[in-house]
JSON list of C-alpha atoms in Angstrom, two decimals:
[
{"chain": "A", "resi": 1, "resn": "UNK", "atom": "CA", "xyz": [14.09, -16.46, 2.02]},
{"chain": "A", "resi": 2, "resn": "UNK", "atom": "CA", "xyz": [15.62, -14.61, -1.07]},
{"chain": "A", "resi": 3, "resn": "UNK", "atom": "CA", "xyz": [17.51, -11.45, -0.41]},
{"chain": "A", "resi": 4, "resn": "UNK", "atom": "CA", "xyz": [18.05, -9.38, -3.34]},
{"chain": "A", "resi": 5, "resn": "UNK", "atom": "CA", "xyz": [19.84, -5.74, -3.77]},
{"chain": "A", "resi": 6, "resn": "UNK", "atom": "CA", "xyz": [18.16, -3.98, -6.57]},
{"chain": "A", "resi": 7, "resn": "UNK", "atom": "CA", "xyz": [19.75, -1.11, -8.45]},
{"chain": "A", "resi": 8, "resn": "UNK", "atom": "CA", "xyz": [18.10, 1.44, -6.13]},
{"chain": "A", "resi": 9, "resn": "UNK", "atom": "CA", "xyz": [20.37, 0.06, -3.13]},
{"chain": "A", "resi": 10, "resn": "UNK", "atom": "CA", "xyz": [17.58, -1.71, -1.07]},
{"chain": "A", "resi": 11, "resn": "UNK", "atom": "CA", "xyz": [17.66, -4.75, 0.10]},
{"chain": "A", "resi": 12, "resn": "UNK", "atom": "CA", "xyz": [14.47, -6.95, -0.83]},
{"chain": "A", "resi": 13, "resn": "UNK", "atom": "CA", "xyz": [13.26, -10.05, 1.00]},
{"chain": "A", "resi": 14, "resn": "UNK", "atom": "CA", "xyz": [11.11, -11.90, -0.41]},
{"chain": "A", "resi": 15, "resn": "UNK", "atom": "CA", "xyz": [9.55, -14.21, 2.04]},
{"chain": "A", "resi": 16, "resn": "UNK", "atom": "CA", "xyz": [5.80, -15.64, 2.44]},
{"chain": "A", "resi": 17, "resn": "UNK", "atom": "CA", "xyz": [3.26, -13.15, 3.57]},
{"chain": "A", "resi": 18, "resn": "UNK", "atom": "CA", "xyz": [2.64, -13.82, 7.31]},
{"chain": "A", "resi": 19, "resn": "UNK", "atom": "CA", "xyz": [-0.24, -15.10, 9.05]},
{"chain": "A", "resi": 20, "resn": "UNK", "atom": "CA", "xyz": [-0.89, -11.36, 10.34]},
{"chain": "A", "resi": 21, "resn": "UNK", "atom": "CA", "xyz": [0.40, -9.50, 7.57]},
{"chain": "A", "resi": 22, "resn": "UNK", "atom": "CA", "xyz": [-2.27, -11.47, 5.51]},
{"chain": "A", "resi": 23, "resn": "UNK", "atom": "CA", "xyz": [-4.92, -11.05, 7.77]},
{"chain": "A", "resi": 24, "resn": "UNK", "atom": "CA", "xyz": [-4.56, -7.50, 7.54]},
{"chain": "A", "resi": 25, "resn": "UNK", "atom": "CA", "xyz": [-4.02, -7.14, 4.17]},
{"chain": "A", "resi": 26, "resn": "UNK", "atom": "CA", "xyz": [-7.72, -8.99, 3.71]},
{"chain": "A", "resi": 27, "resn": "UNK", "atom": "CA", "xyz": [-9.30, -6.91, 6.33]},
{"chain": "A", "resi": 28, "resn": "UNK", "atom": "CA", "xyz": [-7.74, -3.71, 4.88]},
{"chain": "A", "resi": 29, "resn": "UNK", "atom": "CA", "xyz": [-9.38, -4.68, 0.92]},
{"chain": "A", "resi": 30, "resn": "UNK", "atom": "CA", "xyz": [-12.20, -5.67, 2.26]},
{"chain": "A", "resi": 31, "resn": "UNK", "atom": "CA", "xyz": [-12.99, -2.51, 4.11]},
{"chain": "A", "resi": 32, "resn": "UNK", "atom": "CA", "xyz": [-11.20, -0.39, 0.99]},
{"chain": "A", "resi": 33, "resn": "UNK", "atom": "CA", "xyz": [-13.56, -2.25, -1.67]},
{"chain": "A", "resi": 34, "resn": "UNK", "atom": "CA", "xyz": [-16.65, -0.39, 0.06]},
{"chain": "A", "resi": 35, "resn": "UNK", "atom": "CA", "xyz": [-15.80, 2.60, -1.38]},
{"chain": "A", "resi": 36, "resn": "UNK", "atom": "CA", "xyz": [-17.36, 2.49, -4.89]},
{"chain": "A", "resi": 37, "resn": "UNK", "atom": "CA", "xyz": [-14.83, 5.48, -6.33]},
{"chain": "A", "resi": 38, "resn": "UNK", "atom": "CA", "xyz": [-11.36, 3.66, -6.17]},
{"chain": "A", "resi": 39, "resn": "UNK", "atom": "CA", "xyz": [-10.47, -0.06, -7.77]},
{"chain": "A", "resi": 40, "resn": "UNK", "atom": "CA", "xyz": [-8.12, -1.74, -4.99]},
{"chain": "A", "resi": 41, "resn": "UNK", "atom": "CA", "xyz": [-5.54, -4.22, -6.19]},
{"chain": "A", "resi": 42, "resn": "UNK", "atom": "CA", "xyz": [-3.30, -6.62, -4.22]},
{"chain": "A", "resi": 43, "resn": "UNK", "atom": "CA", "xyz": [0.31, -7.00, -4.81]},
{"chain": "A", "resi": 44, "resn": "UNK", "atom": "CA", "xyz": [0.32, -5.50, -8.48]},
{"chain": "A", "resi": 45, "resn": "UNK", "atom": "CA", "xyz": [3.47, -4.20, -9.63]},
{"chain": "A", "resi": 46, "resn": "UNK", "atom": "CA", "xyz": [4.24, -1.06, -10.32]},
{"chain": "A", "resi": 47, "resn": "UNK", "atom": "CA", "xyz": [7.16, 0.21, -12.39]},
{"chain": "A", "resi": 48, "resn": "UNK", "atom": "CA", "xyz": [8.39, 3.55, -11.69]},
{"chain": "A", "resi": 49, "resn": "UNK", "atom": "CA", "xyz": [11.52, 5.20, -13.59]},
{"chain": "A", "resi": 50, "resn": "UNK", "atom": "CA", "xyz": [12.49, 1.67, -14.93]},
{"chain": "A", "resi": 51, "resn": "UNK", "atom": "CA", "xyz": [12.11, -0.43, -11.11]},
{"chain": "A", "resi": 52, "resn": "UNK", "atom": "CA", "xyz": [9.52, -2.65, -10.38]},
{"chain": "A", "resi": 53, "resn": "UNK", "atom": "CA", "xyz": [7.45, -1.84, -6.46]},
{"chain": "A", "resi": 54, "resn": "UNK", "atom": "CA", "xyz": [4.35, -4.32, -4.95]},
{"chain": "A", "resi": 55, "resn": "UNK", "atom": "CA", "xyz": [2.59, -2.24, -2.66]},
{"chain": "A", "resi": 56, "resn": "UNK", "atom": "CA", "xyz": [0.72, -5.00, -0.60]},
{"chain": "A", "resi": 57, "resn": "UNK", "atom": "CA", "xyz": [-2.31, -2.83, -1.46]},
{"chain": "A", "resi": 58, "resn": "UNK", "atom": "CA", "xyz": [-2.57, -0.07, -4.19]},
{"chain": "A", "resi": 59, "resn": "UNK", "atom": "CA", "xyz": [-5.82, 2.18, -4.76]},
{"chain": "A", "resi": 60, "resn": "UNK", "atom": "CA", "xyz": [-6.49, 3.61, -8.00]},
{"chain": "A", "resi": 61, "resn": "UNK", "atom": "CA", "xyz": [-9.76, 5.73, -9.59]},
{"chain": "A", "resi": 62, "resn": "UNK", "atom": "CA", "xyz": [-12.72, 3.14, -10.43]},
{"chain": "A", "resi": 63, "resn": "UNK", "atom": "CA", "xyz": [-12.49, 1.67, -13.47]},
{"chain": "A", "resi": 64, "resn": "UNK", "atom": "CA", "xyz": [-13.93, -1.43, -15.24]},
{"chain": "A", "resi": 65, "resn": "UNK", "atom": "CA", "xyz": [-10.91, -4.17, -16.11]},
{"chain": "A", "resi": 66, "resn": "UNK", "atom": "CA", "xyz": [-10.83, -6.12, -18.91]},
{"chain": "A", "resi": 67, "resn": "UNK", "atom": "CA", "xyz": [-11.05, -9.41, -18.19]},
{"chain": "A", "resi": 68, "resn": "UNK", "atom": "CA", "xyz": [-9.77, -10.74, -21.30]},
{"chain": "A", "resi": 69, "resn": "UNK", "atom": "CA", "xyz": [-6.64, -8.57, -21.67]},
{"chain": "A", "resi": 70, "resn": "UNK", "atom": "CA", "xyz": [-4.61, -9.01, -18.40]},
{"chain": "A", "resi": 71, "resn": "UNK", "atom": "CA", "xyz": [-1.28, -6.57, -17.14]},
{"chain": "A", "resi": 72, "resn": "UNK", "atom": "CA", "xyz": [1.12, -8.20, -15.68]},
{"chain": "A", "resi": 73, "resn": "UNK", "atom": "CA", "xyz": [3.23, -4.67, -14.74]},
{"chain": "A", "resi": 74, "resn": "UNK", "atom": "CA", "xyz": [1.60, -1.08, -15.06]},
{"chain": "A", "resi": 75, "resn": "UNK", "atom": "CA", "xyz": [3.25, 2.40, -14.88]},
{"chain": "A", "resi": 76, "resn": "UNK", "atom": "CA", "xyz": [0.26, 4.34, -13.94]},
{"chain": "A", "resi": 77, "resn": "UNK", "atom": "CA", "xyz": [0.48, 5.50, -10.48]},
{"chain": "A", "resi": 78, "resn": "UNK", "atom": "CA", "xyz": [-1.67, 4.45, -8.06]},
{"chain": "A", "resi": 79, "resn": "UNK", "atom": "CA", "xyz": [-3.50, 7.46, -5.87]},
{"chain": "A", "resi": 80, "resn": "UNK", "atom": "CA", "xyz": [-2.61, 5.17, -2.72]},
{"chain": "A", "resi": 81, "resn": "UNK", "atom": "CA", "xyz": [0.31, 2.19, -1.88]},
{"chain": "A", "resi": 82, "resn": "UNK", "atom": "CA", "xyz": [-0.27, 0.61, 1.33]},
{"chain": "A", "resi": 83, "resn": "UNK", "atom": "CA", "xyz": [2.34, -1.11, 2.98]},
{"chain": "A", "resi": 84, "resn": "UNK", "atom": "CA", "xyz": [2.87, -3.76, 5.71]},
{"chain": "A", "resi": 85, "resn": "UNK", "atom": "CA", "xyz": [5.23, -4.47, 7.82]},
{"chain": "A", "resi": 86, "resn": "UNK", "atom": "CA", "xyz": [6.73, -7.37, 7.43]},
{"chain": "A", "resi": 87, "resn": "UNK", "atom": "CA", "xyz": [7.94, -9.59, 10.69]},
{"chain": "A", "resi": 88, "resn": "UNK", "atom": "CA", "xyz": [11.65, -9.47, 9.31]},
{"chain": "A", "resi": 89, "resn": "UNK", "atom": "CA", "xyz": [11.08, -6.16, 7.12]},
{"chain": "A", "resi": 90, "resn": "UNK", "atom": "CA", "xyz": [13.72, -3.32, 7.59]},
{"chain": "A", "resi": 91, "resn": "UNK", "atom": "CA", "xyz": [12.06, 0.11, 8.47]},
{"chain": "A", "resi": 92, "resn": "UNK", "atom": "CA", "xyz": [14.09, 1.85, 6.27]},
{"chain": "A", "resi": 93, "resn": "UNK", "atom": "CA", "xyz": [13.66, -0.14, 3.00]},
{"chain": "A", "resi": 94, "resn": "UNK", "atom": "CA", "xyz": [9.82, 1.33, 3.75]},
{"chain": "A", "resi": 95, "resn": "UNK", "atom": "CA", "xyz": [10.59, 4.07, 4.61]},
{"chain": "A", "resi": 96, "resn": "UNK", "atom": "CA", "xyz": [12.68, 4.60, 1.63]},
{"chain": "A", "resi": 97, "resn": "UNK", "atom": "CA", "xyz": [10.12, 3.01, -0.74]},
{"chain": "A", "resi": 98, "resn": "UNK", "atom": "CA", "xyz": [7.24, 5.42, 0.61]},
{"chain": "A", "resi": 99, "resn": "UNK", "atom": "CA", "xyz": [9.70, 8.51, -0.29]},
{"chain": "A", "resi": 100, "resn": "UNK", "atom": "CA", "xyz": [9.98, 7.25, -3.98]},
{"chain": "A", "resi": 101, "resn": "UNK", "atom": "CA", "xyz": [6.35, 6.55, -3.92]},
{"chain": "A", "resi": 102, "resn": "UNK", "atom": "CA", "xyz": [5.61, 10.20, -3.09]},
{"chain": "A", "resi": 103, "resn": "UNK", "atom": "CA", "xyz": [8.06, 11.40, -5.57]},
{"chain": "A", "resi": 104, "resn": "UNK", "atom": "CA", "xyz": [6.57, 9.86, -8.49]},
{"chain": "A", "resi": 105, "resn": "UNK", "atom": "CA", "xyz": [3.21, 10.99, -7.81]},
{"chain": "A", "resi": 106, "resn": "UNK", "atom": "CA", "xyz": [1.27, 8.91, -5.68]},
{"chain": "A", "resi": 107, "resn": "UNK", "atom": "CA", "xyz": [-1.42, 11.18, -3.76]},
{"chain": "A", "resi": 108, "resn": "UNK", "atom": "CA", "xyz": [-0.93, 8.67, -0.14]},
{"chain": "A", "resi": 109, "resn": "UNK", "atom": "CA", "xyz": [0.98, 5.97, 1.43]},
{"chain": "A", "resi": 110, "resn": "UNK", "atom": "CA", "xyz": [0.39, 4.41, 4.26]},
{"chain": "A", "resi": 111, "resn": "UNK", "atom": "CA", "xyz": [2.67, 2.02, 6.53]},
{"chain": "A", "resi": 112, "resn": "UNK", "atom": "CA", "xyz": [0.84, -0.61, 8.68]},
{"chain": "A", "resi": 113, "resn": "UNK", "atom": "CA", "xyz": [2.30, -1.94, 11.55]},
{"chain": "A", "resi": 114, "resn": "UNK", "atom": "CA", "xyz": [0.86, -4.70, 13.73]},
{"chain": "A", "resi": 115, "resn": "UNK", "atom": "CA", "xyz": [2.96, -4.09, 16.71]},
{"chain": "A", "resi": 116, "resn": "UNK", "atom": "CA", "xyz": [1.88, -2.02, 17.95]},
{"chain": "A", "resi": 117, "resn": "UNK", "atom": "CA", "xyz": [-1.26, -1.82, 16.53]},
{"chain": "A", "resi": 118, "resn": "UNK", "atom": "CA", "xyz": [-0.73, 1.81, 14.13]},
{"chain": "A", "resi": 119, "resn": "UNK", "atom": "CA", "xyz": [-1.22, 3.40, 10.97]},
{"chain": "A", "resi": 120, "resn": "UNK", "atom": "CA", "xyz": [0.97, 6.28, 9.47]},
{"chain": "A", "resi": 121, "resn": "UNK", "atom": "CA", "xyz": [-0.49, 8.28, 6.40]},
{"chain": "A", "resi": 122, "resn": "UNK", "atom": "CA", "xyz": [2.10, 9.72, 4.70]},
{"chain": "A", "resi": 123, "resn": "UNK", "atom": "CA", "xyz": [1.95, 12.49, 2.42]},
{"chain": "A", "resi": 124, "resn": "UNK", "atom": "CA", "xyz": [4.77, 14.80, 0.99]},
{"chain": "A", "resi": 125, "resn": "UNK", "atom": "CA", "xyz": [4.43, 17.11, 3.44]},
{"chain": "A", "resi": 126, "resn": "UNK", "atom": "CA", "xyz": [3.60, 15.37, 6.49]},
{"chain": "A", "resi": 127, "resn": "UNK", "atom": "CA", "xyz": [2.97, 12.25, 8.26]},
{"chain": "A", "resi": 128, "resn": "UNK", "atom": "CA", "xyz": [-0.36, 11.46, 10.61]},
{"chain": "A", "resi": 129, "resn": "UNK", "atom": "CA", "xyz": [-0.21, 8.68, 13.32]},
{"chain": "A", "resi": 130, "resn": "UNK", "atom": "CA", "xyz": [-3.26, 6.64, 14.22]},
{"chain": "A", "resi": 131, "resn": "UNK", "atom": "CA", "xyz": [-3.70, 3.48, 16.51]},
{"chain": "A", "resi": 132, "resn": "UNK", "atom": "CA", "xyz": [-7.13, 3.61, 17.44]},
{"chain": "A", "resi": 133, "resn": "UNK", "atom": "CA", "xyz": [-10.54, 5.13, 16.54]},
{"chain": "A", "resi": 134, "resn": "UNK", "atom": "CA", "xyz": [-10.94, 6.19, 12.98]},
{"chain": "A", "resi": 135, "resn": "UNK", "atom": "CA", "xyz": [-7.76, 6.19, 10.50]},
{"chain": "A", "resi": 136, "resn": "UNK", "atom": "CA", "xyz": [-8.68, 9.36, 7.91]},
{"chain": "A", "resi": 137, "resn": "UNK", "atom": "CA", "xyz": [-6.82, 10.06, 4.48]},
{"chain": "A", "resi": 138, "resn": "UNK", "atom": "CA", "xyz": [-7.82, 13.38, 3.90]},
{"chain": "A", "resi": 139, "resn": "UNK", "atom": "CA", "xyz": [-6.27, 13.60, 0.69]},
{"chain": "A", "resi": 140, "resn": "UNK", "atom": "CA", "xyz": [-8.28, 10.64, -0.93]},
{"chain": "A", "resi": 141, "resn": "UNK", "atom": "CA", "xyz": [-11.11, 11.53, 1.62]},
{"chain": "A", "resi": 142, "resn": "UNK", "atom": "CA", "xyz": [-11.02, 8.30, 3.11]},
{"chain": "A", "resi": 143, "resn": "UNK", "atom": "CA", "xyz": [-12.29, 7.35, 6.01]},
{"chain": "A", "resi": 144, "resn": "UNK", "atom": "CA", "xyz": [-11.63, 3.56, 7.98]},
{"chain": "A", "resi": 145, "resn": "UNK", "atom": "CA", "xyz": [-12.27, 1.94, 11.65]},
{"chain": "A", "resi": 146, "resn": "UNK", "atom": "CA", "xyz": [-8.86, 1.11, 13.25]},
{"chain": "A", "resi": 147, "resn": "UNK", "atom": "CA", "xyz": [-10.83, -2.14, 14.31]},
{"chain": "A", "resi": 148, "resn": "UNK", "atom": "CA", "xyz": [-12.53, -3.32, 11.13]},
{"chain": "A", "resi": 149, "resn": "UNK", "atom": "CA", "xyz": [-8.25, -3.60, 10.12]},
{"chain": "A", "resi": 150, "resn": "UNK", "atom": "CA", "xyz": [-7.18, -5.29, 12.92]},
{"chain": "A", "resi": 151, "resn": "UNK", "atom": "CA", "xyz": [-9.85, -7.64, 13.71]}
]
């Protein structure tokens, strides 16, 4: 495990993706990639004002990629950054990355956490809980099974 403090002031582990972390982190794309509007991407980074973020998952619009001239950072913002929780992962450093998020423009975030088994959508005004049923983004009019996530 590396433990780094980057210039924002939050401490970043970077450790192997769990066994449940990953599983959910398929199951989420998987279900995500249905929906022919949005392009989903796995860890890509994202800089924003000069720091480099990897949601686990980030939506954009639907777009065709050129597949002969690869990005290895972007600073377009994505519409949605998805985050897990980690088994070791401090709340706040999420917490604290979802607030910049929001503040530099992205429509969504949501925090996944396996134990228990719950989603919060977080948008800059508020913050819906779900843990079973379906989870709904209104703002990106999204709508997923709780189940197809955490199967």
């Amino acid at each position: 495990m590396n433990i780094t403090h980057n210039n924002l002031g939050f401490n970043e582990i970077k450790m192997a993706a769990s066994v449940v972390h990953s599983a959910i982190q398929v199951n989420l794309s998987h279900e995500l990639r249905k929906l022919s509007q949005y392009r989903i991407y796995s860890e890509l980074s994202v800089m924003i004002d000069g720091n480099e973020y990897k949601p686990d998952v980030c939506v954009y619009p639907y777009r065709d990629i050129d597949w002969t001239h690869d990005l290895v950072k972007t600073e377009e913002i994505p519409l949605l950054a998805i985050e897990i929780l980690s088994p070791k992962q401090m709340i706040q450093d999420v917490v604290d990355k979802v607030d910049v998020y929001l503040e530099a423009g992205v429509k969504s975030c949501w925090v996944i956490a396996s134990f228990p088994r719950s989603i919060a959508v977080c948008e800059k005004q508020r913050v819906n809980y779900f843990s079973s049923g379906d989870l709904v983004d209104e703002q990106l009019d999204i709508r997923i099974t709780i189940d197809d996530i955490f199967r």
